C-alpha cells in the first residue's frame, strides 16, 4: 500500500535531529495543518512555500521527496 508523504515523514523523523531532513520531518509532525493524506508534489510544495516557516529551504523538501518516491514504488 502506498504511503502519503506525511506517513513517510513520520518514519524518518528522529529524536536526535541529526540532519535537516529529520528536523523537517519532526517539525512537519507538529504542523496540524499539514496535508497529511497528500501524495501530490505540487499540493505539498505549495503548502510548504506558503505556510511552513520551519522549512529553511525547499531544497530539503525536494531531497526528501526524491527519497519518498524511491521508497514508495
CSV table of C-alpha atoms in Angstrom, one decimal:
chain,number,residue,atom,x,y,z
A,1,UNK,CA,0.0,0.0,0.0
A,2,UNK,CA,1.2,3.5,-0.9
A,3,UNK,CA,2.1,5.8,1.9
A,4,UNK,CA,1.3,9.5,2.0
A,5,UNK,CA,4.2,11.9,2.1
A,6,UNK,CA,3.3,12.7,5.7
A,7,UNK,CA,3.4,9.0,6.7
A,8,UNK,CA,6.9,8.8,5.1
A,9,UNK,CA,8.0,11.8,7.1
A,10,UNK,CA,6.8,10.1,10.3
A,11,UNK,CA,9.1,7.2,9.5
A,12,UNK,CA,12.2,9.4,9.1
A,13,UNK,CA,11.8,11.9,11.9
A,14,UNK,CA,14.1,11.4,14.8
A,15,UNK,CA,14.8,12.4,18.3
A,16,UNK,CA,18.4,13.2,17.7
A,17,UNK,CA,17.8,15.7,14.8
A,18,UNK,CA,20.9,14.6,13.1
A,19,UNK,CA,20.2,16.3,9.8
A,20,UNK,CA,17.9,18.8,8.1
A,21,UNK,CA,15.6,16.1,6.8
A,22,UNK,CA,15.0,14.8,10.3
A,23,UNK,CA,14.3,18.3,11.6
A,24,UNK,CA,11.9,18.9,8.7
A,25,UNK,CA,10.1,15.6,9.4
A,26,UNK,CA,9.8,16.4,13.1
A,27,UNK,CA,8.5,19.9,12.5
A,28,UNK,CA,6.0,18.7,9.9
A,29,UNK,CA,4.7,16.2,12.5
A,30,UNK,CA,3.9,19.2,14.8
A,31,UNK,CA,2.1,21.1,11.9
A,32,UNK,CA,-1.6,20.5,12.4
A,33,UNK,CA,-2.5,22.0,9.0
A,34,UNK,CA,0.0,19.8,7.1
A,35,UNK,CA,-1.8,17.9,4.2
A,36,UNK,CA,-1.5,14.5,5.8
A,37,UNK,CA,-3.1,12.4,3.1
A,38,UNK,CA,-1.4,14.0,0.1
A,39,UNK,CA,0.8,12.3,-2.4
A,40,UNK,CA,0.9,15.2,-4.7
A,41,UNK,CA,4.1,17.1,-5.2
A,42,UNK,CA,2.5,20.4,-6.2
A,43,UNK,CA,0.0,20.4,-3.4
A,44,UNK,CA,2.7,19.8,-0.8
A,45,UNK,CA,5.3,22.2,-2.2
A,46,UNK,CA,2.7,25.0,-2.5
A,47,UNK,CA,1.6,24.3,1.1
A,48,UNK,CA,5.2,24.4,2.4
A,49,UNK,CA,6.1,27.5,0.4
A,50,UNK,CA,3.1,29.4,1.8
A,51,UNK,CA,2.8,28.1,5.3
A,52,UNK,CA,5.9,26.3,6.6
A,53,UNK,CA,8.2,28.8,8.4
A,54,UNK,CA,10.0,25.7,9.8
A,55,UNK,CA,11.5,24.8,6.4
A,56,UNK,CA,14.6,26.9,5.7
A,57,UNK,CA,15.0,25.7,2.1
A,58,UNK,CA,12.7,24.0,-0.4
A,59,UNK,CA,15.8,22.0,-1.4
A,60,UNK,CA,15.3,20.0,1.8
A,61,UNK,CA,11.7,19.2,0.7
A,62,UNK,CA,13.0,18.2,-2.8
A,63,UNK,CA,15.6,15.8,-1.3
A,64,UNK,CA,13.1,14.2,1.0
A,65,UNK,CA,10.5,14.0,-1.9
A,66,UNK,CA,13.0,12.1,-4.1
A,67,UNK,CA,13.6,9.6,-1.3
A,68,UNK,CA,9.9,9.3,-0.7
A,69,UNK,CA,9.4,8.4,-4.4
A,70,UNK,CA,12.2,5.8,-4.3
A,71,UNK,CA,10.7,4.2,-1.2
A,72,UNK,CA,7.1,4.4,-2.2
A,73,UNK,CA,7.0,2.5,-5.5
